[in-house]
């Protein structure tokens, strides 16, 4: 089937900063690598400043730009709205888009509060009855090595999961003179390291294990409470956490530990996940994202040990669409894999994953962590978690 024979899926995107660039790259490249039933077309980019949005649209491959996201709702050439804005606007945009009959991709975390996430999940459930689909953008589910880890766990290769260690370590705020940004403003970001990167390791843990977190005991801390304003004149208050540390219980009975911080000097983007089970273990680090380490504890101990799997074979998740074996993928490819899955699901009339309900589940964990930390680490059950 040629591209002209396929139905087009017009994309409207809101926001054009870091995530907007990553999503734009995905929409531009996905049709060149995946055999999609529909052809996604980047139609229009929306930004609050029309001049900046116009410049961004030209650079990022969008056909046009508008200065107000609500202009996307009535456009017949926009079938899916991609939300790449700070969390304080996710609920308003997503709910309006779903009610207008637009499919939605929304960046993580789903919202800034559980109440907002519940409203979004409810709107998504109602929209699905009309054939309107939605997905939350936990892009690391599309790292081939993490997708392979999930498959190995589901196949029983490590047995019953006993323990998970999940860390996400960055250092871009290690310098106390790093300027204040919206990510350090609770009103816009919801939380700090907890929601920004902690949400990723919560979702990765639940995704790979196939289990949910049922309760947590947590600590949060802010090490630098005041930072210079971006214009260099004066300073402003940091109103979010710099670091989150918490323990959790999985629905299958296993234990889990989590660390998330943006002040870990020397760690650039180290999402680490280790699972220990009754029959083996798995280990992953995003800074070596094409590798998965696997230990089969049922083997002869004389020769058993962790072995490195280079996750670039065509049998591995997503990799067949890309390069020959040994030619690794990067951060940007996860977003392309993500929108490929979304387009395939929308065209098939199926609900994509992770759903807004999955996003709500992560939001409930984030809320439980904050509640526990505010109560000196008291064990806090997670609403909706399995007993």
PDB file of N, CA, C and O in Angstrom, residues 16 45-59 65-68:
ATOM      1  N   UNK A  16       6.219  23.168  22.507  1.00  0.00           N
ATOM      2  CA  UNK A  16       7.302  22.927  21.557  1.00  0.00           C
ATOM      3  C   UNK A  16       8.675  23.056  22.197  1.00  0.00           C
ATOM      4  O   UNK A  16       9.659  23.339  21.503  1.00  0.00           O
ATOM      5  N   UNK A  45       1.059  23.141  15.088  1.00  0.00           N
ATOM      6  CA  UNK A  45       1.659  23.254  16.411  1.00  0.00           C
ATOM      7  C   UNK A  45       1.044  24.462  17.117  1.00  0.00           C
ATOM      8  O   UNK A  45       0.929  25.536  16.528  1.00  0.00           O
ATOM      9  N   UNK A  46       0.658  24.273  18.372  1.00  0.00           N
ATOM     10  CA  UNK A  46       0.068  25.358  19.157  1.00  0.00           C
ATOM     11  C   UNK A  46       1.025  25.784  20.260  1.00  0.00           C
ATOM     12  O   UNK A  46       1.586  24.943  20.973  1.00  0.00           O
ATOM     13  N   UNK A  47       1.209  27.085  20.397  1.00  0.00           N
ATOM     14  CA  UNK A  47       2.038  27.639  21.460  1.00  0.00           C
ATOM     15  C   UNK A  47       1.469  28.968  21.916  1.00  0.00           C
ATOM     16  O   UNK A  47       0.789  29.660  21.156  1.00  0.00           O
ATOM     17  N   UNK A  48       1.768  29.347  23.158  1.00  0.00           N
ATOM     18  CA  UNK A  48       1.182  30.565  23.714  1.00  0.00           C
ATOM     19  C   UNK A  48       1.668  31.821  22.993  1.00  0.00           C
ATOM     20  O   UNK A  48       0.936  32.797  22.882  1.00  0.00           O
ATOM     21  N   UNK A  49       2.902  31.783  22.518  1.00  0.00           N
ATOM     22  CA  UNK A  49       3.480  32.906  21.777  1.00  0.00           C
ATOM     23  C   UNK A  49       3.493  32.528  20.306  1.00  0.00           C
ATOM     24  O   UNK A  49       4.260  31.663  19.885  1.00  0.00           O
ATOM     25  N   UNK A  50       2.631  33.132  19.499  1.00  0.00           N
ATOM     26  CA  UNK A  50       2.478  32.730  18.109  1.00  0.00           C
ATOM     27  C   UNK A  50       3.771  32.917  17.323  1.00  0.00           C
ATOM     28  O   UNK A  50       4.088  32.123  16.430  1.00  0.00           O
ATOM     29  N   UNK A  51       4.546  33.937  17.645  1.00  0.00           N
ATOM     30  CA  UNK A  51       5.801  34.148  16.924  1.00  0.00           C
ATOM     31  C   UNK A  51       6.777  33.007  17.198  1.00  0.00           C
ATOM     32  O   UNK A  51       7.393  32.466  16.273  1.00  0.00           O
ATOM     33  N   UNK A  52       6.923  32.656  18.462  1.00  0.00           N
ATOM     34  CA  UNK A  52       7.815  31.547  18.807  1.00  0.00           C
ATOM     35  C   UNK A  52       7.288  30.230  18.252  1.00  0.00           C
ATOM     36  O   UNK A  52       8.051  29.385  17.792  1.00  0.00           O
ATOM     37  N   UNK A  53       5.961  30.046  18.308  1.00  0.00           N
ATOM     38  CA  UNK A  53       5.369  28.817  17.796  1.00  0.00           C
ATOM     39  C   UNK A  53       5.588  28.683  16.293  1.00  0.00           C
ATOM     40  O   UNK A  53       5.839  27.585  15.774  1.00  0.00           O
ATOM     41  N   UNK A  54       5.503  29.792  15.588  1.00  0.00           N
ATOM     42  CA  UNK A  54       5.718  29.776  14.134  1.00  0.00           C
ATOM     43  C   UNK A  54       7.152  29.377  13.804  1.00  0.00           C
ATOM     44  O   UNK A  54       7.392  28.565  12.896  1.00  0.00           O
ATOM     45  N   UNK A  55       8.099  29.935  14.534  1.00  0.00           N
ATOM     46  CA  UNK A  55       9.504  29.574  14.320  1.00  0.00           C
ATOM     47  C   UNK A  55       9.719  28.091  14.641  1.00  0.00           C
ATOM     48  O   UNK A  55      10.378  27.359  13.886  1.00  0.00           O
ATOM     49  N   UNK A  56       9.142  27.633  15.760  1.00  0.00           N
ATOM     50  CA  UNK A  56       9.297  26.225  16.148  1.00  0.00           C
ATOM     51  C   UNK A  56       8.662  25.295  15.126  1.00  0.00           C
ATOM     52  O   UNK A  56       9.223  24.245  14.796  1.00  0.00           O
ATOM     53  N   UNK A  57       7.505  25.674  14.619  1.00  0.00           N
ATOM     54  CA  UNK A  57       6.836  24.839  13.629  1.00  0.00           C
ATOM     55  C   UNK A  57       7.712  24.644  12.399  1.00  0.00           C
ATOM     56  O   UNK A  57       7.826  23.536  11.856  1.00  0.00           O
ATOM     57  N   UNK A  58       8.354  25.717  11.949  1.00  0.00           N
ATOM     58  CA  UNK A  58       9.236  25.623  10.798  1.00  0.00           C
ATOM     59  C   UNK A  58      10.429  24.727  11.053  1.00  0.00           C
ATOM     60  O   UNK A  58      10.823  23.934  10.193  1.00  0.00           O
ATOM     61  N   UNK A  59      10.997  24.838  12.240  1.00  0.00           N
ATOM     62  CA  UNK A  59      12.171  24.023  12.571  1.00  0.00           C
ATOM     63  C   UNK A  59      11.812  22.566  12.777  1.00  0.00           C
ATOM     64  O   UNK A  59      12.594  21.671  12.436  1.00  0.00           O
ATOM     65  N   UNK A  65       1.187  26.923  12.470  1.00  0.00           N
ATOM     66  CA  UNK A  65       1.210  27.193  13.906  1.00  0.00           C
ATOM     67  C   UNK A  65       0.024  28.061  14.284  1.00  0.00           C
ATOM     68  O   UNK A  65      -0.465  28.862  13.476  1.00  0.00           O
ATOM     69  N   UNK A  66      -0.436  27.902  15.530  1.00  0.00           N
ATOM     70  CA  UNK A  66      -1.488  28.752  16.082  1.00  0.00           C
ATOM     71  C   UNK A  66      -1.062  29.163  17.481  1.00  0.00           C
ATOM     72  O   UNK A  66      -0.209  28.527  18.104  1.00  0.00           O
ATOM     73  N   UNK A  67      -1.666  30.230  17.982  1.00  0.00           N
ATOM     74  CA  UNK A  67      -1.282  30.760  19.280  1.00  0.00           C
ATOM     75  C   UNK A  67      -2.163  30.308  20.424  1.00  0.00           C
ATOM     76  O   UNK A  67      -1.930  30.705  21.565  1.00  0.00           O
ATOM     77  N   UNK A  68      -3.132  29.471  20.153  1.00  0.00           N
ATOM     78  CA  UNK A  68      -4.068  29.036  21.197  1.00  0.00           C
ATOM     79  C   UNK A  68      -4.462  27.586  20.936  1.00  0.00           C
ATOM     80  O   UNK A  68      -4.954  27.252  19.855  1.00  0.00           O
TER      81      UNK A  68
END
